Amino acid sequence: MARKERNERVVKAARRPEVRLPELVAWADGELVPDGDYDGLEFRDADLVGQDGGGARFMDCALTGCALDETLLPRARVLDCVLTGLRGVGTDLAEATLRDVELVDARLGGTQLHGAVLERVVVRGGKIDYLNLRTARLKDVVFEGCVLVEPDFGGARLERVEFVDCVLKDADLTAATLVDVDLRRAAELGITRGVGRLSGAVISHAQLLDLAPVLAAELGLRVAGDD
């Protein structure tokens, strides 16, 4: 029994957000503005394509079914928000802060989150292609039931991050730092670069076998038959 309990404590669990939105007011302005302040608003099916909301603050907001192609949101602060069904290519959230956020069923491509800070964030469902999280800081983040294609965690710090029923394809962990990262429940685990940075993470025995060729290549280890 003691051994089982030690195994269960091998990594610290991520703390999930507890978002309780107040009664919301429909957003009717039509266009974001840089450094805007958006509090207690509902953005429903809003066309935010190409708009500039750099440095804006979103507090206690719901964004549902919004289009974010090439939307500029660098250094934005997204706090205590629920984001559902977002779609877009090239959304710029560089150096943004996401805290106590639920991102549900997103369909995004080329999202820029390099240098961003994510704390108590759940990404549930949906598909995100070419997610750029280089040098980002992730703490208490859960990727659940989603598909991540070629995510870039280069130079990022991941602490108490979980991948649950999540497909992780061709991830880049170059120069990343992992602390209490749980990959055991990932539905698919593919790492193309930086597999040697997995120190601080926990994987299953089956995943270890799957990663053996990449680990061997990373170590420069030649594997040959007995003949």
PDB file of C-alpha atoms in Angstrom:
ATOM      1  CA  MET A   1       0.000   0.000   0.000  1.00  0.00           C
ATOM      2  CA  ALA A   2       2.800   2.437   0.903  1.00  0.00           C
ATOM      3  CA  ARG A   3       4.492   1.796  -2.468  1.00  0.00           C
ATOM      4  CA  LYS A   4       1.213   2.517  -4.303  1.00  0.00           C
ATOM      5  CA  GLU A   5       0.798   5.796  -2.416  1.00  0.00           C
ATOM      6  CA  ARG A   6       4.387   6.821  -3.294  1.00  0.00           C
ATOM      7  CA  ASN A   7       3.725   6.099  -6.972  1.00  0.00           C
ATOM      8  CA  GLU A   8       0.565   8.205  -6.921  1.00  0.00           C
ATOM      9  CA  ARG A   9       2.548  11.121  -5.451  1.00  0.00           C
ATOM     10  CA  VAL A  10       5.312  10.910  -8.039  1.00  0.00           C
ATOM     11  CA  VAL A  11       4.191  14.298  -9.427  1.00  0.00           C
ATOM     12  CA  LYS A  12       2.197  17.113  -7.888  1.00  0.00           C
ATOM     13  CA  ALA A  13      -1.245  17.514  -9.447  1.00  0.00           C
ATOM     14  CA  ALA A  14      -2.124  20.705 -11.305  1.00  0.00           C
ATOM     15  CA  ARG A  15      -4.570  23.060  -9.652  1.00  0.00           C
ATOM     16  CA  ARG A  16      -7.481  23.654 -11.969  1.00  0.00           C
ATOM     17  CA  PRO A  17      -9.247  26.992 -12.372  1.00  0.00           C
ATOM     18  CA  GLU A  18     -12.580  27.550 -10.695  1.00  0.00           C
ATOM     19  CA  VAL A  19     -14.249  30.120 -12.929  1.00  0.00           C
ATOM     20  CA  ARG A  20     -17.594  31.465 -11.747  1.00  0.00           C
ATOM     21  CA  LEU A  21     -18.785  34.132 -14.132  1.00  0.00           C
ATOM     22  CA  PRO A  22     -21.156  36.852 -12.975  1.00  0.00           C
ATOM     23  CA  GLU A  23     -24.220  37.868 -14.971  1.00  0.00           C
ATOM     24  CA  LEU A  24     -22.740  39.078 -18.224  1.00  0.00           C
ATOM     25  CA  VAL A  25     -23.542  42.024 -20.453  1.00  0.00           C
ATOM     26  CA  ALA A  26     -23.455  41.559 -24.229  1.00  0.00           C
ATOM     27  CA  TRP A  27     -20.504  43.284 -25.883  1.00  0.00           C
ATOM     28  CA  ALA A  28     -21.778  45.611 -28.595  1.00  0.00           C
ATOM     29  CA  ASP A  29     -18.844  47.899 -29.404  1.00  0.00           C
ATOM     30  CA  GLY A  30     -17.901  46.025 -32.569  1.00  0.00           C
ATOM     31  CA  GLU A  31     -14.137  46.537 -32.419  1.00  0.00           C
ATOM     32  CA  LEU A  32     -11.366  45.988 -29.899  1.00  0.00           C
ATOM     33  CA  VAL A  33      -9.052  48.823 -28.948  1.00  0.00           C
ATOM     34  CA  PRO A  34      -5.469  48.666 -27.672  1.00  0.00           C
ATOM     35  CA  ASP A  35      -5.262  48.680 -23.860  1.00  0.00           C
ATOM     36  CA  GLY A  36      -9.035  48.283 -23.674  1.00  0.00           C
ATOM     37  CA  ASP A  37     -10.706  47.228 -20.420  1.00  0.00           C
ATOM     38  CA  TYR A  38     -13.387  44.552 -20.802  1.00  0.00           C
ATOM     39  CA  ASP A  39     -15.109  43.465 -17.595  1.00  0.00           C
ATOM     40  CA  GLY A  40     -18.112  41.161 -17.215  1.00  0.00           C
ATOM     41  CA  LEU A  41     -18.866  41.011 -20.943  1.00  0.00           C
ATOM     42  CA  GLU A  42     -20.089  38.288 -23.272  1.00  0.00           C
ATOM     43  CA  PHE A  43     -18.501  38.187 -26.720  1.00  0.00           C
ATOM     44  CA  ARG A  44     -20.749  35.861 -28.727  1.00  0.00           C
ATOM     45  CA  ASP A  45     -19.972  34.984 -32.368  1.00  0.00           C
ATOM     46  CA  ALA A  46     -17.942  38.194 -32.603  1.00  0.00           C
ATOM     47  CA  ASP A  47     -15.839  38.802 -35.702  1.00  0.00           C
ATOM     48  CA  LEU A  48     -12.542  40.009 -34.249  1.00  0.00           C
ATOM     49  CA  VAL A  49     -10.498  39.212 -37.356  1.00  0.00           C
ATOM     50  CA  GLY A  50      -7.464  41.477 -37.701  1.00  0.00           C
ATOM     51  CA  GLN A  51      -8.455  43.719 -34.806  1.00  0.00           C
ATOM     52  CA  ASP A  52      -5.911  45.221 -32.407  1.00  0.00           C
ATOM     53  CA  GLY A  53      -6.491  44.631 -28.706  1.00  0.00           C
ATOM     54  CA  GLY A  54      -2.860  44.721 -27.656  1.00  0.00           C
ATOM     55  CA  GLY A  55      -2.463  45.183 -23.900  1.00  0.00           C
ATOM     56  CA  ALA A  56      -6.202  44.806 -23.284  1.00  0.00           C
ATOM     57  CA  ARG A  57      -7.619  43.327 -20.079  1.00  0.00           C
ATOM     58  CA  PHE A  58     -10.446  40.778 -20.141  1.00  0.00           C
ATOM     59  CA  MET A  59     -11.897  40.105 -16.690  1.00  0.00           C
ATOM     60  CA  ASP A  60     -14.858  37.804 -15.922  1.00  0.00           C
ATOM     61  CA  CYS A  61     -15.682  37.508 -19.620  1.00  0.00           C
ATOM     62  CA  ALA A  62     -17.052  34.780 -21.894  1.00  0.00           C
ATOM     63  CA  LEU A  63     -15.897  34.576 -25.505  1.00  0.00           C
ATOM     64  CA  THR A  64     -18.017  32.112 -27.463  1.00  0.00           C
ATOM     65  CA  GLY A  65     -17.715  31.231 -31.149  1.00  0.00           C
ATOM     66  CA  CYS A  66     -15.480  34.204 -31.919  1.00  0.00           C
ATOM     67  CA  ALA A  67     -13.247  34.502 -35.005  1.00  0.00           C
ATOM     68  CA  LEU A  68      -9.659  35.466 -34.136  1.00  0.00           C
ATOM     69  CA  ASP A  69      -7.764  35.256 -37.435  1.00  0.00           C
ATOM     70  CA  GLU A  70      -4.699  37.535 -37.187  1.00  0.00           C
ATOM     71  CA  THR A  71      -6.180  39.216 -34.108  1.00  0.00           C
ATOM     72  CA  LEU A  72      -3.544  41.214 -32.224  1.00  0.00           C
ATOM     73  CA  LEU A  73      -3.613  40.618 -28.474  1.00  0.00           C
ATOM     74  CA  PRO A  74       0.031  40.868 -27.390  1.00  0.00           C
ATOM     75  CA  ARG A  75       0.503  41.488 -23.662  1.00  0.00           C
ATOM     76  CA  ALA A  76      -3.221  41.068 -23.111  1.00  0.00           C
ATOM     77  CA  ARG A  77      -4.442  39.893 -19.695  1.00  0.00           C
ATOM     78  CA  VAL A  78      -7.180  37.278 -19.731  1.00  0.00           C
ATOM     79  CA  LEU A  79      -8.381  36.676 -16.185  1.00  0.00           C
ATOM     80  CA  ASP A  80     -11.236  34.501 -14.875  1.00  0.00           C
ATOM     81  CA  CYS A  81     -12.618  33.901 -18.369  1.00  0.00           C
ATOM     82  CA  VAL A  82     -14.275  31.074 -20.303  1.00  0.00           C
ATOM     83  CA  LEU A  83     -13.310  30.840 -23.981  1.00  0.00           C
ATOM     84  CA  THR A  84     -15.464  28.441 -25.994  1.00  0.00           C
ATOM     85  CA  GLY A  85     -15.361  27.502 -29.658  1.00  0.00           C
ATOM     86  CA  LEU A  86     -12.757  30.064 -30.655  1.00  0.00           C
ATOM     87  CA  ARG A  87     -11.376  29.726 -34.163  1.00  0.00           C
ATOM     88  CA  GLY A  88      -8.616  31.464 -36.035  1.00  0.00           C
ATOM     89  CA  VAL A  89      -5.174  31.372 -37.612  1.00  0.00           C
ATOM     90  CA  GLY A  90      -2.262  33.533 -36.550  1.00  0.00           C
ATOM     91  CA  THR A  91      -3.737  34.936 -33.341  1.00  0.00           C
ATOM     92  CA  ASP A  92      -1.060  36.967 -31.550  1.00  0.00           C
ATOM     93  CA  LEU A  93      -1.042  36.512 -27.767  1.00  0.00           C
ATOM     94  CA  ALA A  94       2.688  36.995 -27.314  1.00  0.00           C
ATOM     95  CA  GLU A  95       3.648  37.846 -23.703  1.00  0.00           C
ATOM     96  CA  ALA A  96       0.000  37.637 -22.677  1.00  0.00           C
ATOM     97  CA  THR A  97      -1.170  36.526 -19.226  1.00  0.00           C
ATOM     98  CA  LEU A  98      -3.871  33.866 -18.936  1.00  0.00           C
ATOM     99  CA  ARG A  99      -4.925  33.175 -15.352  1.00  0.00           C
ATOM    100  CA  ASP A 100      -7.929  31.105 -14.241  1.00  0.00           C
ATOM    101  CA  VAL A 101      -9.037  30.443 -17.814  1.00  0.00           C
ATOM    102  CA  GLU A 102     -10.968  27.631 -19.493  1.00  0.00           C
ATOM    103  CA  LEU A 103     -10.333  27.207 -23.229  1.00  0.00           C
ATOM    104  CA  VAL A 104     -12.887  24.776 -24.643  1.00  0.00           C
ATOM    105  CA  ASP A 105     -13.200  23.258 -28.141  1.00  0.00           C
ATOM    106  CA  ALA A 106     -10.872  25.731 -29.831  1.00  0.00           C
ATOM    107  CA  ARG A 107      -9.851  25.377 -33.484  1.00  0.00           C
ATOM    108  CA  LEU A 108      -6.693  27.420 -33.769  1.00  0.00           C
ATOM    109  CA  GLY A 109      -3.577  27.453 -35.915  1.00  0.00           C
ATOM    110  CA  GLY A 110      -0.264  29.234 -35.487  1.00  0.00           C
ATOM    111  CA  THR A 111      -1.278  30.858 -32.215  1.00  0.00           C
ATOM    112  CA  GLN A 112       1.551  32.974 -30.803  1.00  0.00           C
ATOM    113  CA  LEU A 113       1.910  32.593 -27.039  1.00  0.00           C
ATOM    114  CA  HIS A 114       5.678  32.960 -26.856  1.00  0.00           C
ATOM    115  CA  GLY A 115       6.784  34.614 -23.648  1.00  0.00           C
ATOM    116  CA  ALA A 116       3.280  34.252 -22.208  1.00  0.00           C
ATOM    117  CA  VAL A 117       2.313  33.306 -18.654  1.00  0.00           C
ATOM    118  CA  LEU A 118      -0.370  30.634 -18.198  1.00  0.00           C
ATOM    119  CA  GLU A 119      -1.516  29.865 -14.662  1.00  0.00           C
ATOM    120  CA  ARG A 120      -4.473  27.692 -13.676  1.00  0.00           C
ATOM    121  CA  VAL A 121      -5.558  27.114 -17.267  1.00  0.00           C
ATOM    122  CA  VAL A 122      -7.512  24.188 -18.728  1.00  0.00           C
ATOM    123  CA  VAL A 123      -7.436  23.519 -22.473  1.00  0.00           C
ATOM    124  CA  ARG A 124     -10.256  21.052 -23.091  1.00  0.00           C
ATOM    125  CA  GLY A 125     -11.173  19.539 -26.465  1.00  0.00           C
ATOM    126  CA  GLY A 126     -10.523  21.034 -29.869  1.00  0.00           C
ATOM    127  CA  LYS A 127      -7.374  21.162 -31.963  1.00  0.00           C
ATOM    128  CA  ILE A 128      -4.481  23.607 -31.983  1.00  0.00           C
ATOM    129  CA  ASP A 129      -1.884  23.440 -34.743  1.00  0.00           C
ATOM    130  CA  TYR A 130       1.637  24.913 -34.445  1.00  0.00           C
ATOM    131  CA  LEU A 131       1.132  26.436 -30.999  1.00  0.00           C
ATOM    132  CA  ASN A 132       4.093  28.674 -30.166  1.00  0.00           C
ATOM    133  CA  LEU A 133       4.854  28.591 -26.441  1.00  0.00           C
ATOM    134  CA  ARG A 134       8.559  29.340 -26.694  1.00  0.00           C
ATOM    135  CA  THR A 135       9.962  30.793 -23.437  1.00  0.00           C
ATOM    136  CA  ALA A 136       6.459  30.781 -21.947  1.00  0.00           C
ATOM    137  CA  ARG A 137       5.783  29.913 -18.296  1.00  0.00           C
ATOM    138  CA  LEU A 138       3.068  27.360 -17.634  1.00  0.00           C
ATOM    139  CA  LYS A 139       2.012  26.583 -14.084  1.00  0.00           C
ATOM    140  CA  ASP A 140      -1.024  24.495 -13.130  1.00  0.00           C
ATOM    141  CA  VAL A 141      -2.064  23.902 -16.747  1.00  0.00           C
ATOM    142  CA  VAL A 142      -4.112  20.910 -17.969  1.00  0.00           C
ATOM    143  CA  PHE A 143      -4.417  19.862 -21.611  1.00  0.00           C
ATOM    144  CA  GLU A 144      -7.433  17.561 -21.686  1.00  0.00           C
ATOM    145  CA  GLY A 145      -8.973  15.698 -24.621  1.00  0.00           C
ATOM    146  CA  CYS A 146      -7.385  18.040 -27.158  1.00  0.00           C
ATOM    147  CA  VAL A 147      -5.058  17.615 -30.139  1.00  0.00           C
ATOM    148  CA  LEU A 148      -1.800  19.582 -30.232  1.00  0.00           C
ATOM    149  CA  VAL A 149       0.053  19.378 -33.538  1.00  0.00           C
ATOM    150  CA  GLU A 150       3.719  20.436 -33.479  1.00  0.00           C
ATOM    151  CA  PRO A 151       3.528  22.530 -30.304  1.00  0.00           C
ATOM    152  CA  ASP A 152       6.740  24.434 -29.594  1.00  0.00           C
ATOM    153  CA  PHE A 153       7.755  24.508 -25.926  1.00  0.00           C
ATOM    154  CA  GLY A 154      11.313  25.617 -26.695  1.00  0.00           C
ATOM    155  CA  GLY A 155      12.863  27.316 -23.668  1.00  0.00           C
ATOM    156  CA  ALA A 156       9.561  27.213 -21.798  1.00  0.00           C
ATOM    157  CA  ARG A 157       9.099  26.320 -18.124  1.00  0.00           C
ATOM    158  CA  LEU A 158       6.322  23.835 -17.371  1.00  0.00           C
ATOM    159  CA  GLU A 159       5.394  23.264 -13.731  1.00  0.00           C
ATOM    160  CA  ARG A 160       2.501  21.070 -12.618  1.00  0.00           C
ATOM    161  CA  VAL A 161       1.306  20.529 -16.181  1.00  0.00           C
ATOM    162  CA  GLU A 162      -0.877  17.535 -17.106  1.00  0.00           C
ATOM    163  CA  PHE A 163      -1.745  15.972 -20.451  1.00  0.00           C
ATOM    164  CA  VAL A 164      -4.970  13.967 -20.069  1.00  0.00           C
ATOM    165  CA  ASP A 165      -6.406  12.034 -23.041  1.00  0.00           C
ATOM    166  CA  CYS A 166      -4.513  14.539 -25.152  1.00  0.00           C
ATOM    167  CA  VAL A 167      -2.810  13.860 -28.482  1.00  0.00           C
ATOM    168  CA  LEU A 168       0.643  15.433 -28.555  1.00  0.00           C
ATOM    169  CA  LYS A 169       2.169  15.264 -32.038  1.00  0.00           C
ATOM    170  CA  ASP A 170       5.779  16.191 -32.845  1.00  0.00           C
ATOM    171  CA  ALA A 171       6.341  18.383 -29.799  1.00  0.00           C
ATOM    172  CA  ASP A 172       9.532  20.434 -29.474  1.00  0.00           C
ATOM    173  CA  LEU A 173      10.974  20.539 -25.945  1.00  0.00           C
ATOM    174  CA  THR A 174      14.315  22.084 -26.856  1.00  0.00           C
ATOM    175  CA  ALA A 175      15.825  23.812 -23.785  1.00  0.00           C
ATOM    176  CA  ALA A 176      12.525  23.446 -21.895  1.00  0.00           C
ATOM    177  CA  THR A 177      12.409  22.986 -18.111  1.00  0.00           C
ATOM    178  CA  LEU A 178       9.854  20.483 -16.783  1.00  0.00           C
ATOM    179  CA  VAL A 179       8.804  20.217 -13.143  1.00  0.00           C
ATOM    180  CA  ASP A 180       6.029  17.843 -12.061  1.00  0.00           C
ATOM    181  CA  VAL A 181       4.806  17.324 -15.631  1.00  0.00           C
ATOM    182  CA  ASP A 182       2.505  14.303 -15.986  1.00  0.00           C
ATOM    183  CA  LEU A 183       2.431  12.748 -19.452  1.00  0.00           C
ATOM    184  CA  ARG A 184       1.227   9.288 -18.426  1.00  0.00           C
ATOM    185  CA  ARG A 185      -2.367   9.795 -19.523  1.00  0.00           C
ATOM    186  CA  ALA A 186      -1.604  11.347 -22.896  1.00  0.00           C
ATOM    187  CA  ALA A 187      -3.495   9.469 -25.608  1.00  0.00           C
ATOM    188  CA  GLU A 188      -0.515   9.891 -27.938  1.00  0.00           C
ATOM    189  CA  LEU A 189       2.944  11.201 -27.103  1.00  0.00           C
ATOM    190  CA  GLY A 190       5.239  12.316 -29.902  1.00  0.00           C
ATOM    191  CA  ILE A 191       8.410  14.331 -29.278  1.00  0.00           C
ATOM    192  CA  THR A 192      10.676  15.237 -32.177  1.00  0.00           C
ATOM    193  CA  ARG A 193      13.219  17.462 -30.403  1.00  0.00           C
ATOM    194  CA  GLY A 194      14.360  17.933 -26.841  1.00  0.00           C
ATOM    195  CA  VAL A 195      13.397  14.497 -25.548  1.00  0.00           C
ATOM    196  CA  GLY A 196      16.403  14.765 -23.254  1.00  0.00           C
ATOM    197  CA  ARG A 197      14.577  17.543 -21.393  1.00  0.00           C
ATOM    198  CA  LEU A 198      12.012  15.093 -19.986  1.00  0.00           C
ATOM    199  CA  SER A 199      13.784  15.118 -16.650  1.00  0.00           C
ATOM    200  CA  GLY A 200      11.141  16.405 -14.229  1.00  0.00           C
ATOM    201  CA  ALA A 201       8.335  14.651 -16.103  1.00  0.00           C
ATOM    202  CA  VAL A 202       6.758  11.243 -15.591  1.00  0.00           C
ATOM    203  CA  ILE A 203       5.777   8.899 -18.414  1.00  0.00           C
ATOM    204  CA  SER A 204       4.363   5.389 -18.551  1.00  0.00           C
ATOM    205  CA  HIS A 205       6.318   2.221 -19.356  1.00  0.00           C
ATOM    206  CA  ALA A 206       4.547   1.980 -22.725  1.00  0.00           C
ATOM    207  CA  GLN A 207       5.477   5.573 -23.572  1.00  0.00           C
ATOM    208  CA  LEU A 208       9.095   4.853 -22.686  1.00  0.00           C
ATOM    209  CA  LEU A 209       9.168   2.051 -25.246  1.00  0.00           C
ATOM    210  CA  ASP A 210       7.567   4.305 -27.866  1.00  0.00           C
ATOM    211  CA  LEU A 211      10.142   7.025 -27.210  1.00  0.00           C
ATOM    212  CA  ALA A 212      13.112   4.645 -27.216  1.00  0.00           C
ATOM    213  CA  PRO A 213      14.211   5.421 -30.818  1.00  0.00           C
ATOM    214  CA  VAL A 214      14.083   9.179 -30.188  1.00  0.00           C
ATOM    215  CA  LEU A 215      15.943   8.784 -26.888  1.00  0.00           C
ATOM    216  CA  ALA A 216      18.590   6.682 -28.588  1.00  0.00           C
ATOM    217  CA  ALA A 217      19.046   9.309 -31.302  1.00  0.00           C
ATOM    218  CA  GLU A 218      19.249  12.081 -28.691  1.00  0.00           C
ATOM    219  CA  LEU A 219      21.961  10.196 -26.824  1.00  0.00           C
ATOM    220  CA  GLY A 220      23.803   9.200 -29.976  1.00  0.00           C
ATOM    221  CA  LEU A 221      23.251   5.594 -28.983  1.00  0.00           C
ATOM    222  CA  ARG A 222      23.583   2.996 -31.715  1.00  0.00           C
ATOM    223  CA  VAL A 223      21.287   0.010 -31.412  1.00  0.00           C
ATOM    224  CA  ALA A 224      22.356  -3.146 -33.241  1.00  0.00           C
ATOM    225  CA  GLY A 225      21.361  -6.792 -33.286  1.00  0.00           C
ATOM    226  CA  ASP A 226      23.318  -9.593 -31.619  1.00  0.00           C
ATOM    227  CA  ASP A 227      24.749 -10.871 -34.930  1.00  0.00           C
TER     228      ASP A 227
END
